[in-house]
CSV table of C-alpha atoms in Angstrom, one decimal:
chain,number,residue,atom,x,y,z
A,1,MET,CA,0.0,0.0,0.0
A,2,LYS,CA,1.3,3.4,-0.9
A,3,LEU,CA,0.4,6.9,0.5
A,4,PRO,CA,1.2,10.2,-1.1
A,5,ALA,CA,3.4,12.8,0.7
A,6,VAL,CA,1.1,15.6,1.8
A,7,PRO,CA,2.6,18.9,3.1
A,8,GLY,CA,1.3,19.5,6.7
A,9,ILE,CA,1.2,15.7,7.5
A,10,THR,CA,4.3,14.7,9.3
A,11,PRO,CA,4.7,10.9,10.0
A,12,VAL,CA,6.6,9.6,13.0
A,13,THR,CA,8.6,6.4,13.1
A,14,LEU,CA,6.9,3.2,14.2
A,15,ASP,CA,10.1,1.4,14.9
A,16,SER,CA,9.4,1.1,18.7
A,17,VAL,CA,7.0,2.7,21.2
A,18,GLU,CA,9.9,4.6,22.7
A,19,ARG,CA,11.1,6.1,19.4
A,20,THR,CA,7.5,6.9,18.4
A,21,THR,CA,6.9,8.6,21.7
A,22,ALA,CA,10.1,10.6,21.4
A,23,GLU,CA,9.4,11.8,17.8
A,24,LEU,CA,5.8,12.6,18.5
A,25,HIS,CA,6.7,14.5,21.8
A,26,THR,CA,9.3,16.6,19.9
A,27,LEU,CA,6.7,17.5,17.2
A,28,MET,CA,4.1,18.4,19.8
A,29,ALA,CA,6.5,20.4,21.8
A,30,ARG,CA,7.5,22.4,18.7
A,31,LEU,CA,3.9,23.2,18.1
A,32,ARG,CA,3.2,24.1,21.7
A,33,GLY,CA,6.1,26.6,21.7
A,34,PRO,CA,7.8,28.0,24.9
A,35,ASP,CA,5.0,26.7,27.1
A,36,ALA,CA,5.9,23.0,26.2
A,37,ALA,CA,8.3,22.7,29.1
A,38,ARG,CA,5.5,23.5,31.6
A,39,ASP,CA,2.9,21.2,29.9
A,40,LEU,CA,3.2,17.9,31.8
A,41,GLY,CA,0.4,16.4,29.8
A,42,LEU,CA,2.3,16.7,26.6
A,43,GLU,CA,4.6,13.7,27.2
A,44,ALA,CA,1.7,11.6,28.6
A,45,ALA,CA,-0.3,12.4,25.4
A,46,ALA,CA,2.6,11.3,23.2
A,47,VAL,CA,3.1,8.1,25.2
A,48,GLN,CA,-0.7,7.3,24.9
A,49,CYS,CA,-0.8,7.9,21.2
A,50,ALA,CA,2.4,5.8,20.6
A,51,GLU,CA,1.1,2.9,22.6
A,52,ILE,CA,-2.3,2.9,20.8
A,53,ALA,CA,-0.6,3.0,17.4
A,54,HIS,CA,1.6,0.0,18.3
A,55,GLU,CA,-1.2,-1.9,20.0
A,56,GLN,CA,-3.4,-1.5,16.9
A,57,GLY,CA,-0.5,-2.4,14.5
A,58,ALA,CA,-0.8,0.9,12.7
A,59,GLY,CA,1.1,1.5,9.5
A,60,LEU,CA,1.0,5.3,10.0
A,61,LEU,CA,1.0,7.7,12.9
A,62,ALA,CA,1.3,11.4,11.9
A,63,LEU,CA,0.8,14.9,13.2
A,64,VAL,CA,-1.4,17.0,10.9
A,65,GLU,CA,-0.9,20.7,11.1
A,66,HIS,CA,-2.2,23.8,9.4
A,67,ARG,CA,-1.5,27.4,10.3
A,68,ASP,CA,-5.2,28.2,10.8
A,69,ALA,CA,-6.0,25.1,12.9
A,70,ASP,CA,-5.3,23.2,16.0
A,71,PRO,CA,-3.0,20.2,15.3
A,72,ALA,CA,-4.6,16.8,14.8
A,73,LEU,CA,-3.4,13.2,15.0
A,74,LEU,CA,-3.8,10.8,12.1
A,75,ILE,CA,-3.5,7.0,12.6
A,76,ALA,CA,-3.9,4.6,9.7
A,77,GLY,CA,-3.7,0.9,9.1
A,78,VAL,CA,-5.0,-2.0,7.1
A,79,VAL,CA,-8.0,-4.1,8.4
A,80,PRO,CA,-9.5,-7.3,7.0
A,81,VAL,CA,-13.1,-7.1,5.7
A,82,ASP,CA,-15.5,-9.9,4.8
A,83,ASP,CA,-17.0,-8.4,1.7
A,84,PRO,CA,-15.3,-5.4,0.1
A,85,GLY,CA,-18.5,-4.6,-1.9
A,86,GLU,CA,-20.5,-3.5,1.1
A,87,ALA,CA,-19.3,0.1,1.4
A,88,ALA,CA,-22.9,1.4,1.5
A,89,ASP,CA,-23.9,-1.1,4.3
A,90,LEU,CA,-20.8,0.0,6.3
A,91,GLY,CA,-21.9,3.7,6.0
A,92,HIS,CA,-25.5,2.8,7.2
A,93,PHE,CA,-24.2,0.7,10.1
A,94,VAL,CA,-21.9,3.4,11.3
A,95,ALA,CA,-24.6,6.1,11.1
A,96,ASP,CA,-27.1,3.9,13.0
A,97,THR,CA,-24.7,2.7,15.8
A,98,THR,CA,-22.3,5.6,16.5
A,99,PRO,CA,-23.4,8.5,18.7
A,100,GLY,CA,-22.5,12.1,17.6
A,101,ILE,CA,-22.2,11.3,13.9
A,102,ARG,CA,-22.4,14.5,11.9
A,103,GLU,CA,-22.1,13.1,8.4
A,104,VAL,CA,-21.6,9.8,6.6
A,105,SER,CA,-20.8,9.9,2.9
A,106,THR,CA,-19.4,7.7,0.2
A,107,ALA,CA,-17.1,8.7,-2.5
A,108,ARG,CA,-14.2,7.3,-4.7
A,109,THR,CA,-10.6,8.1,-4.3
A,110,GLY,CA,-8.4,9.5,-7.1
A,111,ARG,CA,-7.6,5.9,-8.1
A,112,GLY,CA,-11.3,4.8,-8.1
A,113,TYR,CA,-11.4,2.9,-4.8
A,114,PRO,CA,-14.7,3.2,-2.9
A,115,VAL,CA,-14.4,5.1,0.4
A,116,VAL,CA,-16.8,5.6,3.3
A,117,ILE,CA,-16.2,8.8,5.2
A,118,VAL,CA,-17.6,9.4,8.7
A,119,GLU,CA,-17.4,12.7,10.5
A,120,ARG,CA,-18.1,13.1,14.2
A,121,ILE,CA,-18.1,16.2,16.3
A,122,GLY,CA,-18.3,15.6,20.0
A,123,LEU,CA,-17.2,16.9,23.4
A,124,SER,CA,-13.8,15.2,23.0
A,125,GLY,CA,-13.1,17.0,19.7
A,126,ALA,CA,-13.7,16.4,16.0
A,127,GLN,CA,-13.0,13.0,14.3
A,128,LEU,CA,-13.0,11.9,10.8
A,129,GLN,CA,-12.7,8.2,9.7
A,130,ALA,CA,-12.2,7.1,6.1
A,131,VAL,CA,-12.5,3.5,5.1
A,132,VAL,CA,-10.9,2.9,1.7
A,133,LEU,CA,-12.1,-0.5,0.4
A,134,ASP,CA,-9.9,-2.8,-1.8
A,135,PRO,CA,-12.2,-4.3,-4.4
A,136,ASP,CA,-9.6,-7.0,-5.3
A,137,ARG,CA,-8.7,-8.2,-1.8
A,138,PRO,CA,-10.7,-8.6,1.4
A,139,ARG,CA,-9.1,-5.7,3.2
A,140,ALA,CA,-9.5,-1.9,3.7
A,141,ALA,CA,-7.3,1.0,4.7
A,142,MET,CA,-8.8,2.7,7.7
A,143,LEU,CA,-7.6,6.3,8.5
A,144,THR,CA,-8.7,8.2,11.6
A,145,LEU,CA,-8.1,11.9,12.1
A,146,HIS,CA,-8.7,13.4,15.6
A,147,SER,CA,-8.5,17.0,16.6
A,148,PRO,CA,-9.0,17.5,20.4
A,149,GLY,CA,-9.5,21.2,20.0
A,150,GLY,CA,-11.4,21.3,16.7
A,151,ARG,CA,-10.3,24.8,15.7
A,152,GLY,CA,-9.8,24.9,12.0
A,153,TRP,CA,-11.2,21.5,11.6
A,154,LEU,CA,-12.0,21.9,7.9
A,155,GLU,CA,-8.4,22.7,7.1
A,156,VAL,CA,-6.9,19.6,8.8
A,157,ALA,CA,-9.7,17.5,7.5
A,158,GLY,CA,-8.9,18.8,4.0
A,159,LEU,CA,-5.3,17.7,4.4
A,160,ALA,CA,-6.4,14.2,5.5
A,161,GLY,CA,-8.8,14.2,2.5
A,162,THR,CA,-5.8,14.8,0.2
A,163,LEU,CA,-4.1,11.8,1.7
A,164,VAL,CA,-7.2,9.6,1.4
A,165,ALA,CA,-7.6,10.6,-2.3
A,166,GLY,CA,-4.1,9.4,-3.1
A,167,VAL,CA,-4.3,5.9,-1.3
A,168,ASP,CA,-2.9,3.2,-3.6
A,169,LEU,CA,-4.0,-0.3,-2.7
A,170,THR,CA,-2.0,-2.1,-5.4
A,171,PRO,CA,0.4,-4.7,-4.0
A,172,ALA,CA,4.0,-3.6,-3.8
A,173,ALA,CA,6.3,-5.3,-6.3
A,174,PRO,CA,8.9,-7.4,-4.7
A,175,ALA,CA,12.4,-5.9,-4.5
A,176,PRO,CA,14.7,-7.0,-7.3
A,177,GLY,CA,16.3,-10.3,-6.4
A,178,THR,CA,13.6,-11.3,-3.9
A,179,ARG,CA,10.8,-13.8,-4.3
A,180,ALA,CA,7.2,-12.6,-4.0
A,181,GLY,CA,6.1,-13.0,-0.4
A,182,SER,CA,9.6,-12.9,1.0
A,183,GLY,CA,9.7,-9.2,1.6
A,184,ARG,CA,9.3,-7.2,4.8
A,185,SER,CA,6.1,-7.5,6.8
A,186,THR,CA,3.5,-4.9,6.0
A,187,GLY,CA,2.9,-3.9,9.6
A,188,GLY,CA,5.1,-1.6,11.7
A,189,THR,CA,7.0,-0.1,8.9
A,190,SER,CA,7.9,3.6,9.2
A,191,ALA,CA,5.6,5.7,7.1
A,192,ARG,CA,8.7,7.6,5.9
A,193,SER,CA,10.0,4.6,4.0
A,194,ALA,CA,8.9,5.3,0.5
A,195,GLY,CA,5.3,6.0,1.5
A,196,ARG,CA,4.5,2.4,2.0
A,197,TRP,CA,2.9,0.6,4.9
């Protein structure tokens, strides 16, 4: 799976929980500015995000920033699905079972993949989930964007939308000299490595 590079979306390494925490904390402290040293919750937030990303086997954890918005976190990964043709059913299920849903829509990515987009605005902030379905294999890319503050939500959601529009679900070709299926695992790879996860 390949993702485009999008200005404003900064991935962090997923090599280990410790390295993920350190990189994320550094990015968050930079955005917080001089008050970062007094913000004891900043490191705790970085630890929590890193642990969740590793527990869920995420392929991407990134900080999303726009000059007119509060920063947001983006986590993405691949999940198995029983029937890739049921995008509409997924949208109805989410709309009927999830509180605080503001909007559920379906669309197609720039490469023609069906995608279900769910937006939720609640007390804990704004959240957008996009499920990009792979019509050729029983899997989907799930991307979740969360902004605790919600200021400038449309700007950060637009950056995430650019990423979703460029998702490429074609299988990666094996590296020259390797047999198909003998390459690296698809999970836990740094999102910086050629945009693949």
